[in-house]
PDB file of C-alpha atoms and ligand atoms in Angstrom:
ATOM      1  CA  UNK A   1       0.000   0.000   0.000  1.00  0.00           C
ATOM      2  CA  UNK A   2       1.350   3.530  -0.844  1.00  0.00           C
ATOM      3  CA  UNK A   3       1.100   6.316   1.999  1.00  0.00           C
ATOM      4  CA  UNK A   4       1.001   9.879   0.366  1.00  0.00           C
ATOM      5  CA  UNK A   5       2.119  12.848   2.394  1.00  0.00           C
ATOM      6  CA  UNK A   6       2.055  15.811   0.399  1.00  0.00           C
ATOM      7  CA  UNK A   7       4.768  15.038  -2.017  1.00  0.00           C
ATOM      8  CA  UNK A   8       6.723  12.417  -0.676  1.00  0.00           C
ATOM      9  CA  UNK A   9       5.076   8.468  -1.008  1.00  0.00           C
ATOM     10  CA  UNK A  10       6.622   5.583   1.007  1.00  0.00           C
ATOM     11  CA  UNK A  11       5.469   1.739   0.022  1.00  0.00           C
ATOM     12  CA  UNK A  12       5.604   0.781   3.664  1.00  0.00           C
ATOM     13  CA  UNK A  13       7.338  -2.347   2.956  1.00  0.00           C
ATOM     14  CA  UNK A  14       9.534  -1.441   6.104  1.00  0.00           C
ATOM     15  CA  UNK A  15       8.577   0.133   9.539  1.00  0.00           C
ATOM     16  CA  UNK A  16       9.084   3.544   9.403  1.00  0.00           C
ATOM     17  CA  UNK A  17      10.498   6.185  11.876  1.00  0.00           C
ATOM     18  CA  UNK A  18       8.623   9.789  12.720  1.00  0.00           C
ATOM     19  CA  UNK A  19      11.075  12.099  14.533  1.00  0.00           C
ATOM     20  CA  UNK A  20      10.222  14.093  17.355  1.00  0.00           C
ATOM     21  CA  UNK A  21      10.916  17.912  17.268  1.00  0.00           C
ATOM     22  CA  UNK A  22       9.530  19.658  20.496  1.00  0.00           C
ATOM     23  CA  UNK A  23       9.851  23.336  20.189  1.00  0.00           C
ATOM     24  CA  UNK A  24       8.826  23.983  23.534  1.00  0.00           C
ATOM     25  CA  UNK A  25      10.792  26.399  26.238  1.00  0.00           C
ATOM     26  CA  UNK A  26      11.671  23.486  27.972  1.00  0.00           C
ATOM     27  CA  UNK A  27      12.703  21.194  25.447  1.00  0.00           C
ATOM     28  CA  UNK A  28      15.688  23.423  23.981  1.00  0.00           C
ATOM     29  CA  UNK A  29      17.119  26.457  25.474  1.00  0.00           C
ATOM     30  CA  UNK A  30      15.767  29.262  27.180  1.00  0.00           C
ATOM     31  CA  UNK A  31      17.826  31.510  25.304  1.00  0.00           C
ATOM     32  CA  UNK A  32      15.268  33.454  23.359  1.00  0.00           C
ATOM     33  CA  UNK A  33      13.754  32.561  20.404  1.00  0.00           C
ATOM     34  CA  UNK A  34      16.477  33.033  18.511  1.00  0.00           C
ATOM     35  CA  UNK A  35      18.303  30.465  20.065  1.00  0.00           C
ATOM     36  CA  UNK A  36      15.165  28.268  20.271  1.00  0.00           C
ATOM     37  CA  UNK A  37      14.651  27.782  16.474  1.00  0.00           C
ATOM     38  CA  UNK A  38      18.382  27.548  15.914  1.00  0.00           C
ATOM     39  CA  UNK A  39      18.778  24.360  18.685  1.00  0.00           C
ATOM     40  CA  UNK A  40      15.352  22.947  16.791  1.00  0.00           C
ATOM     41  CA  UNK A  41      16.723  23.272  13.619  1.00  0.00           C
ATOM     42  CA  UNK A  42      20.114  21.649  14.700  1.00  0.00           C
ATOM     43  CA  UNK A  43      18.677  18.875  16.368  1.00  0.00           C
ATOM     44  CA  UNK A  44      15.653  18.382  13.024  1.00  0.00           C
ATOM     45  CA  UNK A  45      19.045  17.859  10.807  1.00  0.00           C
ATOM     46  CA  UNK A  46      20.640  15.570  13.263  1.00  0.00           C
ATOM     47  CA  UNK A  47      17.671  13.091  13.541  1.00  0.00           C
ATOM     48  CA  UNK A  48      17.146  13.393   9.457  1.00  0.00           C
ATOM     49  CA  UNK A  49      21.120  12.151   9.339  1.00  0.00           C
ATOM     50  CA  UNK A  50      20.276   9.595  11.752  1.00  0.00           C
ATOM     51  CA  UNK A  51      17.319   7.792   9.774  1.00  0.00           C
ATOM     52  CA  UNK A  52      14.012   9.632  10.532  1.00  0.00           C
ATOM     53  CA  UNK A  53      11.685   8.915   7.480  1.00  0.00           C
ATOM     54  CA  UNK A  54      10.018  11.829   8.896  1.00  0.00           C
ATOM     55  CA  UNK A  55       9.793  14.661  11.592  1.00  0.00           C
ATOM     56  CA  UNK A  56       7.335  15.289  13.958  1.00  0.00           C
ATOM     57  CA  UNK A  57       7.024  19.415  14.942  1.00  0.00           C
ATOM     58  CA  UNK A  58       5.434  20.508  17.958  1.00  0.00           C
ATOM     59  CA  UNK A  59       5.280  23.462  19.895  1.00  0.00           C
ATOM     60  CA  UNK A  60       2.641  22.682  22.656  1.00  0.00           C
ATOM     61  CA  UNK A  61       3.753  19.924  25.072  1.00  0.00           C
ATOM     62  CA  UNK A  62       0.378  17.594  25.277  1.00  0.00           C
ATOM     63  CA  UNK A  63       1.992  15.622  28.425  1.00  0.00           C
ATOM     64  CA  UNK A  64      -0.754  14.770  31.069  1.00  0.00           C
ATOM     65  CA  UNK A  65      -1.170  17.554  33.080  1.00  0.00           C
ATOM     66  CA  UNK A  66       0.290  20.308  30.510  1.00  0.00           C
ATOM     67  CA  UNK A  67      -1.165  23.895  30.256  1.00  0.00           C
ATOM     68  CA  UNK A  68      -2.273  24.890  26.667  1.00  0.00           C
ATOM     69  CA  UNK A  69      -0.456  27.344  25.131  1.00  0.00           C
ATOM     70  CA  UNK A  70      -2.384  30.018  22.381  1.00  0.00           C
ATOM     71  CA  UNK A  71      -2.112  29.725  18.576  1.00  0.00           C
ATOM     72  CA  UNK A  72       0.044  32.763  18.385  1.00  0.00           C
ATOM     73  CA  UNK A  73       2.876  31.361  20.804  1.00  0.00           C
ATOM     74  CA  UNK A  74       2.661  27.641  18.909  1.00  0.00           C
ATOM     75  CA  UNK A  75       2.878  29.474  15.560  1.00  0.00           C
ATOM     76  CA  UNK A  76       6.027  31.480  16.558  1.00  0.00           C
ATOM     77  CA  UNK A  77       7.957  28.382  18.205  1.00  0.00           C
ATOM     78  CA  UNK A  78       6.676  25.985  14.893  1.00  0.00           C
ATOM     79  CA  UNK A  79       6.866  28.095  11.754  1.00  0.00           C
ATOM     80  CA  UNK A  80      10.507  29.550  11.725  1.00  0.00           C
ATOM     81  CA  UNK A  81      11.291  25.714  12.229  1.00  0.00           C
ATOM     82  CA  UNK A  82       9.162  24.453   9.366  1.00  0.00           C
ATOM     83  CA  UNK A  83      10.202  27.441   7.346  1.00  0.00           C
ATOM     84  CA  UNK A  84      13.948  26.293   7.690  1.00  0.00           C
ATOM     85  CA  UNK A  85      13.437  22.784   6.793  1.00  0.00           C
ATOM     86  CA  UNK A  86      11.822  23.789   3.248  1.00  0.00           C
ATOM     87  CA  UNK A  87      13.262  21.597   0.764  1.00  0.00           C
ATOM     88  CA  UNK A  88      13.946  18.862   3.692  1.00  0.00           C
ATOM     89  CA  UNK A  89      14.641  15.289   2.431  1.00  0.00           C
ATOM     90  CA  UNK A  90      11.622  14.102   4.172  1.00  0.00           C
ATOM     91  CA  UNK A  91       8.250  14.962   5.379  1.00  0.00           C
ATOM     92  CA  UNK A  92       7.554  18.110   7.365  1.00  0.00           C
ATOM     93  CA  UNK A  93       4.284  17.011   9.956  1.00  0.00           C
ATOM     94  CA  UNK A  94       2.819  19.778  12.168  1.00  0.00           C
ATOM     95  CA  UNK A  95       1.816  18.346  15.426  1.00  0.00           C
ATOM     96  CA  UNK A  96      -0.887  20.457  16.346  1.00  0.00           C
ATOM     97  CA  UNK A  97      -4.787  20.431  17.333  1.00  0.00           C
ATOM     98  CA  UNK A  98      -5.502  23.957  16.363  1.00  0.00           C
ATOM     99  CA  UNK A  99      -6.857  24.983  12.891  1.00  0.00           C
ATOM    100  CA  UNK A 100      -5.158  28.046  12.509  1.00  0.00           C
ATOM    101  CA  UNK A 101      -1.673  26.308  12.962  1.00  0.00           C
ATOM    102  CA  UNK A 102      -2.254  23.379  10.655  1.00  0.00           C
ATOM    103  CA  UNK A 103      -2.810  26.039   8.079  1.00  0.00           C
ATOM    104  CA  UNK A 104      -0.148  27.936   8.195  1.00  0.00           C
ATOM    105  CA  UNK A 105       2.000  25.114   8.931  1.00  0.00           C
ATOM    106  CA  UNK A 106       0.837  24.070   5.607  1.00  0.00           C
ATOM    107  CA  UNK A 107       1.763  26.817   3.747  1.00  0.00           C
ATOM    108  CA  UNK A 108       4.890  26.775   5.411  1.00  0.00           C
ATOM    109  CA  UNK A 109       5.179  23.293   3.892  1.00  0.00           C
ATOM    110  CA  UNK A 110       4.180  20.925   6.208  1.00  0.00           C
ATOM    111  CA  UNK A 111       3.307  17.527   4.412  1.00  0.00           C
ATOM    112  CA  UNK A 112       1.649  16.195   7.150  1.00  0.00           C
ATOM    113  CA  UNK A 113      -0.864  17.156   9.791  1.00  0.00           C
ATOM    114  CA  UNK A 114      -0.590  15.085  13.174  1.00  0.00           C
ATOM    115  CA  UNK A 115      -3.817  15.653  15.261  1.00  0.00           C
ATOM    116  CA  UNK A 116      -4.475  14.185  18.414  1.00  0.00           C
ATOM    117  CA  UNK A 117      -8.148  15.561  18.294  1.00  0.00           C
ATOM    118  CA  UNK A 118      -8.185  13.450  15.116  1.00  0.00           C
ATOM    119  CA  UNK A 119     -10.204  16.476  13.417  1.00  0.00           C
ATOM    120  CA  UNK A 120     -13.085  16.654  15.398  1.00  0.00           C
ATOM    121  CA  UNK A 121     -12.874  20.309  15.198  1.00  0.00           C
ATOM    122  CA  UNK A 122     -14.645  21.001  11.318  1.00  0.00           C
ATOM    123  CA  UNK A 123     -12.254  24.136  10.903  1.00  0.00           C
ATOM    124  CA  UNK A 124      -8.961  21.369  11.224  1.00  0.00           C
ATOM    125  CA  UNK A 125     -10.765  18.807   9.118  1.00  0.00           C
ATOM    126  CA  UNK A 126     -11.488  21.810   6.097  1.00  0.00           C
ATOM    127  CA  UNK A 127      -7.671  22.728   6.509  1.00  0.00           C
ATOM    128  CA  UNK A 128      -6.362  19.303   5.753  1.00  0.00           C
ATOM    129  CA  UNK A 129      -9.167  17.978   3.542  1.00  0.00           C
ATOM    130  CA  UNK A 130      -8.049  21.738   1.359  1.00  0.00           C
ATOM    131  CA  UNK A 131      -4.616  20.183   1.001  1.00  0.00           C
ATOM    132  CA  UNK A 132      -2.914  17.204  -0.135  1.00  0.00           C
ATOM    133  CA  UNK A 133      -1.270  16.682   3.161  1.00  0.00           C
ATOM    134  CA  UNK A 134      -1.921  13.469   5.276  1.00  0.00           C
ATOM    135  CA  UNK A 135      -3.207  13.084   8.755  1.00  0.00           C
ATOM    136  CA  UNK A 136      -2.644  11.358  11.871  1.00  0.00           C
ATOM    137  CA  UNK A 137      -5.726  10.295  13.508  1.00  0.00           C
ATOM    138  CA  UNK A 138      -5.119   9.872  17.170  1.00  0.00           C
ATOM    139  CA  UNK A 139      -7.667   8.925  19.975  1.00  0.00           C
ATOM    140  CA  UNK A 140      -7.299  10.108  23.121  1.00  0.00           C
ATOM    141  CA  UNK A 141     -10.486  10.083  26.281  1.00  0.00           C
ATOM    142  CA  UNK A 142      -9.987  13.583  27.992  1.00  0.00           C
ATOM    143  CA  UNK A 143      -7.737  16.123  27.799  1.00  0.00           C
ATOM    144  CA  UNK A 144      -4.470  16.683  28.400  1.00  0.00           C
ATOM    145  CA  UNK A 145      -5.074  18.590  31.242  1.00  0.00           C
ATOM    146  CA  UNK A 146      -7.467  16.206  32.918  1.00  0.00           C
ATOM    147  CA  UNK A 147      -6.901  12.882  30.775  1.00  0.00           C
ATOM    148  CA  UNK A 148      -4.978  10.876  33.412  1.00  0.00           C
ATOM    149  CA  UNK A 149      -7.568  11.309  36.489  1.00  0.00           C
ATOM    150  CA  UNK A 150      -9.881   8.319  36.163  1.00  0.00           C
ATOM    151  CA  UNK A 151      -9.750   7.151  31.720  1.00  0.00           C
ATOM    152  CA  UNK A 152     -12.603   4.014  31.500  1.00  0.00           C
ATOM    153  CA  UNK A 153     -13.176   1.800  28.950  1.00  0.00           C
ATOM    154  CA  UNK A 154     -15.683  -1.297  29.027  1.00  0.00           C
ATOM    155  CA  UNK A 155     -13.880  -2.438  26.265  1.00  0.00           C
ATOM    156  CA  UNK A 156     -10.594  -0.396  25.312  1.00  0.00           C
ATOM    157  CA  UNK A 157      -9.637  -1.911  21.773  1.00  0.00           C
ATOM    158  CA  UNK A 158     -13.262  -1.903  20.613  1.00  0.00           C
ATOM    159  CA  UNK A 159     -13.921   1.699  21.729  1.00  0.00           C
ATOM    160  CA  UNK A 160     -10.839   3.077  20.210  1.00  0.00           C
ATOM    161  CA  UNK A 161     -10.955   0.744  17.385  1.00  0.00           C
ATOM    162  CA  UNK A 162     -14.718   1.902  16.968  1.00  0.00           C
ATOM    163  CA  UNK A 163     -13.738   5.797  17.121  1.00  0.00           C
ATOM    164  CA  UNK A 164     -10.946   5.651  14.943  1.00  0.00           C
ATOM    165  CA  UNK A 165     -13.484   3.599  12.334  1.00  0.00           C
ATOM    166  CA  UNK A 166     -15.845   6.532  12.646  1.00  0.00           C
ATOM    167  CA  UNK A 167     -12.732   9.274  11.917  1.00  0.00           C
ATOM    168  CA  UNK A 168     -11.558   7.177   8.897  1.00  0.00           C
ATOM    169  CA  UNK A 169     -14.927   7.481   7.602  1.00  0.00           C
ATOM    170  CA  UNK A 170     -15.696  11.287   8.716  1.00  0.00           C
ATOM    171  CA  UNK A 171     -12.118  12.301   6.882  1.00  0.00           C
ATOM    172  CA  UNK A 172     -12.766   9.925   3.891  1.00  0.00           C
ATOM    173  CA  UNK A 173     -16.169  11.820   3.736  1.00  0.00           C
ATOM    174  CA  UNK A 174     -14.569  15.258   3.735  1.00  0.00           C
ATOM    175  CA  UNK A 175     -12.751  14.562   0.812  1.00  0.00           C
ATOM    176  CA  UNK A 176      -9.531  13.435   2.595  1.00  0.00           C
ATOM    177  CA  UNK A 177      -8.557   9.633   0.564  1.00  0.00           C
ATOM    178  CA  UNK A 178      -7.799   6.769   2.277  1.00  0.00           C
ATOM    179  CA  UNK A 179      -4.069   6.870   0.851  1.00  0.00           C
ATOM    180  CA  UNK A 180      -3.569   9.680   3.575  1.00  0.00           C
ATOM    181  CA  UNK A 181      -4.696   9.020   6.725  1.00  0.00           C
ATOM    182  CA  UNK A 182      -3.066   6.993   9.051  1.00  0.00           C
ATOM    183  CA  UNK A 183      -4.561   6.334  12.728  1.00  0.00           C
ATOM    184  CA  UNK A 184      -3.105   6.021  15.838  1.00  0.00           C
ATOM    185  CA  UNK A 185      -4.295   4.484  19.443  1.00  0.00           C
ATOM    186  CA  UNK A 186      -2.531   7.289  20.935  1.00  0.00           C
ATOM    187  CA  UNK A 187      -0.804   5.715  24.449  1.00  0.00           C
ATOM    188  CA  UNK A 188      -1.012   7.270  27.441  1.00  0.00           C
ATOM    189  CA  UNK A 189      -3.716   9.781  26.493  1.00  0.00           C
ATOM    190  CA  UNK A 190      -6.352   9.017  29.157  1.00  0.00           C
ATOM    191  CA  UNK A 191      -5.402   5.151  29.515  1.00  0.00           C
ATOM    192  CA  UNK A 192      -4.081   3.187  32.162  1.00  0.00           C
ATOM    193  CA  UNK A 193      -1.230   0.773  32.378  1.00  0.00           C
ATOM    194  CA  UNK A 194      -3.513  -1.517  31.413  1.00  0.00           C
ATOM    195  CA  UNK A 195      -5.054  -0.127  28.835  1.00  0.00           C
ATOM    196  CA  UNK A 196      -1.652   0.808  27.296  1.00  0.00           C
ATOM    197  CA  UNK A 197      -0.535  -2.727  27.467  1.00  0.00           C
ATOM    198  CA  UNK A 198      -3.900  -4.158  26.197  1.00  0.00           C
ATOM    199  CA  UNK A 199      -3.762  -1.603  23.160  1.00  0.00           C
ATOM    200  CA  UNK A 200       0.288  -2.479  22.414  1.00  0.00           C
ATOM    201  CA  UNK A 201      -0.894  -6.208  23.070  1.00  0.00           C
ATOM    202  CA  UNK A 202      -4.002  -6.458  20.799  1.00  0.00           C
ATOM    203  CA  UNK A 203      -2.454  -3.357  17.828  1.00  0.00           C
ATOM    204  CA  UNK A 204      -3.158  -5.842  15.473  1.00  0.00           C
ATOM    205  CA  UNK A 205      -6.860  -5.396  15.889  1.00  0.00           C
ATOM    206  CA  UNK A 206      -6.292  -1.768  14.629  1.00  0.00           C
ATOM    207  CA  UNK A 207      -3.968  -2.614  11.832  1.00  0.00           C
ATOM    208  CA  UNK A 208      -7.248  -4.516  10.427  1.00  0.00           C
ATOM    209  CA  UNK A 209      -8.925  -1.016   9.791  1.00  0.00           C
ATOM    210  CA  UNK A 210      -6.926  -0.969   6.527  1.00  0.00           C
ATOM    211  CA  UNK A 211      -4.799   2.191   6.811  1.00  0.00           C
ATOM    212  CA  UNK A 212      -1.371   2.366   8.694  1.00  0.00           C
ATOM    213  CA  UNK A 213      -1.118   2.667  12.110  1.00  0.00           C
ATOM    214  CA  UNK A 214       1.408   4.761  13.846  1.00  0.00           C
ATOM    215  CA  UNK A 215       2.610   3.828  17.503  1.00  0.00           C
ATOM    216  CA  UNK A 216       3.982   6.576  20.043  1.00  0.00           C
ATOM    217  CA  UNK A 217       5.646   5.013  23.164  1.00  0.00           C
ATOM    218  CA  UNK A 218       8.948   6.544  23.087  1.00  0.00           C
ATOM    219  CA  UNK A 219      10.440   7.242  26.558  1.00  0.00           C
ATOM    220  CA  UNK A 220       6.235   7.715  27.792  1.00  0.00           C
ATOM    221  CA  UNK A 221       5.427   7.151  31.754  1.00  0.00           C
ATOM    222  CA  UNK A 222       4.049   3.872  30.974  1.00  0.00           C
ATOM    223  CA  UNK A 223       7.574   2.874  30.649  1.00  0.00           C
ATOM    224  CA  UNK A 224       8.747   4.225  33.436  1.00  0.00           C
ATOM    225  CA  UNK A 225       5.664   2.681  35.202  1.00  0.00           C
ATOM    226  CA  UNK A 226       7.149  -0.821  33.808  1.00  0.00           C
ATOM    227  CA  UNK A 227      10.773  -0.221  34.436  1.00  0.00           C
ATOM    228  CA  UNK A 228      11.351   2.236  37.107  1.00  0.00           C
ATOM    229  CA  UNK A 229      13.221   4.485  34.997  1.00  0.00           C
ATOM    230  CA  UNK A 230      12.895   8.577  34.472  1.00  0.00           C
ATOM    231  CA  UNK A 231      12.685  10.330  31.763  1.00  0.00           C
ATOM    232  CA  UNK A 232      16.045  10.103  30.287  1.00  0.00           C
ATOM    233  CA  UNK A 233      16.401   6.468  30.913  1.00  0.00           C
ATOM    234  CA  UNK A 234      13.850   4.990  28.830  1.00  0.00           C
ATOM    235  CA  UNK A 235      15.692   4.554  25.843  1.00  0.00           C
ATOM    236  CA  UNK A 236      16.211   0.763  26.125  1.00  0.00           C
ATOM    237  CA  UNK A 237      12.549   0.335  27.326  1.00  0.00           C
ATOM    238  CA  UNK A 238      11.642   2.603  23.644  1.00  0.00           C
ATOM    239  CA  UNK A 239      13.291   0.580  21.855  1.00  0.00           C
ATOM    240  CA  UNK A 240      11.710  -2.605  22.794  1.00  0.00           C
ATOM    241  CA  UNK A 241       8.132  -1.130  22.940  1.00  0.00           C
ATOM    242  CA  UNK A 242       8.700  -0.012  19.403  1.00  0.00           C
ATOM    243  CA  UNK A 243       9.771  -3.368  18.684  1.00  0.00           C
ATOM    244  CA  UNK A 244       6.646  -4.506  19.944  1.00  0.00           C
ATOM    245  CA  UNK A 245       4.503  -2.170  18.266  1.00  0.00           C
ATOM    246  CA  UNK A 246       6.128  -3.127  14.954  1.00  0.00           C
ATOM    247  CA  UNK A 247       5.683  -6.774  15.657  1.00  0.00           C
ATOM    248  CA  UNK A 248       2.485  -6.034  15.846  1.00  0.00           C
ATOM    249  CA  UNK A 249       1.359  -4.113  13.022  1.00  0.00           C
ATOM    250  CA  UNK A 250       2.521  -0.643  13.358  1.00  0.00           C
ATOM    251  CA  UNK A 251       3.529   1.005  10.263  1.00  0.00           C
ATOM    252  CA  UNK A 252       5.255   3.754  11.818  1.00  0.00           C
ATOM    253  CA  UNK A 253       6.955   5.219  15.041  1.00  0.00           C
ATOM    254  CA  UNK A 254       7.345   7.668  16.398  1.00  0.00           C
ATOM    255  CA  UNK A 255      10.174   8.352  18.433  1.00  0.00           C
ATOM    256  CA  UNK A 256      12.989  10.780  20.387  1.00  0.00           C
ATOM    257  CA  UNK A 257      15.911   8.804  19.783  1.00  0.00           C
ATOM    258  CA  UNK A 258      15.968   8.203  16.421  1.00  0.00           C
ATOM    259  CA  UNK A 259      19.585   6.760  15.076  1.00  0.00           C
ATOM    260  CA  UNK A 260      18.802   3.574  18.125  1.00  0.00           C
ATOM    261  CA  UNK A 261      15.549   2.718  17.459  1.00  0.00           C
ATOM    262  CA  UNK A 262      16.306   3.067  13.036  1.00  0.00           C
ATOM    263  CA  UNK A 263      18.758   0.266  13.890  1.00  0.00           C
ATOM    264  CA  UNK A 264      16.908  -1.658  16.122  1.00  0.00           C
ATOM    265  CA  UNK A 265      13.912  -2.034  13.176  1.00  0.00           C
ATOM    266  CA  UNK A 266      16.619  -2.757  10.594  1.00  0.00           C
ATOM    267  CA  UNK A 267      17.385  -5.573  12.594  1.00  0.00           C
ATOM    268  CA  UNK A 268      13.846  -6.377  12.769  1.00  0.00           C
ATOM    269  CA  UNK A 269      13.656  -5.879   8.906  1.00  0.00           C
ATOM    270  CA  UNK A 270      16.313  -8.294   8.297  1.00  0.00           C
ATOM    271  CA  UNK A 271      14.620 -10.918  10.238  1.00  0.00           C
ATOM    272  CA  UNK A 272      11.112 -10.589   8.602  1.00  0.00           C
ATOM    273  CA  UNK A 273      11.898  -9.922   4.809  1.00  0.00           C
TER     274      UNK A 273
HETATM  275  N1  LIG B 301       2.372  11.582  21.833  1.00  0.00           N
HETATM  276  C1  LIG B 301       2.720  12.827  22.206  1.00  0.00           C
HETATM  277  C2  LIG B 301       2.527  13.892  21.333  1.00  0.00           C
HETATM  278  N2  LIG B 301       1.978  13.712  20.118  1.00  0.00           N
HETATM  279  N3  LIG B 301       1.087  12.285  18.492  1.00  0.00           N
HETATM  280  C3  LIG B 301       0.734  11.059  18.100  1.00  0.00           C
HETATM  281  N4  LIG B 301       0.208  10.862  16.877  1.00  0.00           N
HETATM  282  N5  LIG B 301       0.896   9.972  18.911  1.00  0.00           N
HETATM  283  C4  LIG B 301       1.422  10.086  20.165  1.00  0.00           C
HETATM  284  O1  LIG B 301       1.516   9.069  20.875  1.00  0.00           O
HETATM  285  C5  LIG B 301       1.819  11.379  20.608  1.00  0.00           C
HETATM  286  C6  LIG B 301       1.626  12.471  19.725  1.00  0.00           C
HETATM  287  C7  LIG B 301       3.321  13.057  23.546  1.00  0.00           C
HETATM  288  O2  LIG B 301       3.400  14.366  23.707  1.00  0.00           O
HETATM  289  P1  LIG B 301       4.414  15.301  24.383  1.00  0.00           P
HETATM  290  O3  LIG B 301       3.961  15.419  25.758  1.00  0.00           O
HETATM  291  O4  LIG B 301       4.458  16.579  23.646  1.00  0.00           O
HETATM  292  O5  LIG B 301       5.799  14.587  24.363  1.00  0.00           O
HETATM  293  P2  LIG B 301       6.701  14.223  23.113  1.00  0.00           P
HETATM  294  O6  LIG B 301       6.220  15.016  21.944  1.00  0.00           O
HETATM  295  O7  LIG B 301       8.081  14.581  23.566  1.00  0.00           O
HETATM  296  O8  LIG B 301       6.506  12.762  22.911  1.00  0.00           O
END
């Protein structure tokens, strides 16, 4: 099956790898913004050397428990970045919820439009349906803010399953083809250990939808729940979830530490082609 995204096409006849950019004050330097889109630049052309088939942008940490941040500040931490990377070897995608930032992310050149509201909001689904970009459709229960209190499921794959059925449809409906959307369980956003591990466990039953799915574990608190690691230790415990994910039907991943976990799925590749 070929995935479009804007320009670019990949056969998916190996896993690929999303690279995370996080253009947030805390993720680079709080030496101005100057500085900021210089050290997000920087490390964009590091992970493309390493491997990433594509980058991830964002410039509004969605952690549990994160404050939202306006369009105005996520456009002037995301577009000077996007901007710089014209001409990139690979996809662009603009990790975003709001509208008014997909678009102009797209006419900054953004090829792909990552959504963890999986266009719910009609404004988001016009922007991308007006393109030729491709989408991310995540679920998530909750938000953000308030996502990690009490999530419930009766029956976790067949509710997310069943939304991200109903978002297929809803984008296919807008105009948006098949060819572009992939979907995505989206761990840790309002889910439990347990519902993290029954998702990763069962990811086949979402690969059966019949568009890729894309799997974001890297270095997330249900890792560190598993291992007893922080933050900066989860890099073995990334590796093998993305492993995992792979295994079991992810198309892509997404993930912080690019050049380890590209090697780790050509290993993979080796063994299953
Ligand atoms: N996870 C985060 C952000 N965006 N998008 C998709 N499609 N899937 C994910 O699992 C996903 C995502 C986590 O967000 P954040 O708190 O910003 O951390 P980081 O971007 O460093 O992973």
């Amino acid at each position: 099956m070929l995935f479009h995204c804007g320009t670019f096409q990949f056969d998916l006849s190996r896993p690929l790898v999303m690279g995370i950019v996080n253009v947030t004050p805390d993720s680079f330097s709080d030496g101005g913004q100057h500085l900021q889109r210089e050290a997000a630049l920087a490390h964009a052309r590091q992970l493309i050397a390493e491997g990433a088939d594509m980058l991830d942008i964002g410039g509004e940490s969605t952690r549990p428990g994160a404050q939202p941040v306006s369009a105005q500040q996520e456009l002037d931490r995301v577009l000077p970045v996007i901007e710089g990377l014209r001409g990139a070897s690979v996809p662009i995608s603009i990790d975003s919820r709001k509208p008014e930032v997909m678009q102009a992310a797209i006419a900054a050149g953004a090829q792909m439009v990552n959504d963890i509201n999986a266009l719910q909001d009609a404004a988001a689904m016009n922007a991308v349906a007006a393109s030729n970009v491709a989408v991310c459709l995540m679920h998530k229960q909750g938000d953000p803010q308030t996502m990690q209190a009490q999530p419930h499921y009766h029956n976790v794959v067949a509710e997310v399953s069943a939304f991200l059925r109903g978002r297929v449809a809803a984008a296919e409906a807008a105009g948006i083809q098949r060819n572009r959307i992939v979907i995505d369980p989206g761990f840790g956003f309002g889910k439990t250990l347990e519902h993290n591990l029954t998702l990763l466990r069962e990811l086949g039953k979402l690969a059966e939808l019949g568009v890729p799915v894309l799997a974001g574990l890297s270095r997330k608190s249900m890792l560190g729940a598993l291992t007893g690691q922080d933050v900066a230790q989860r890099l073995p415990a990334s590796i093998a979830a993305a492993l995992i994910a792979v295994q079991r039907g992810a198309a892509i991943v997404r993930a912080h530490d690019v050049r380890a976990t590209v090697d780790a799925l050509k290993i993979w590749q080796a063994v299953n082609s």
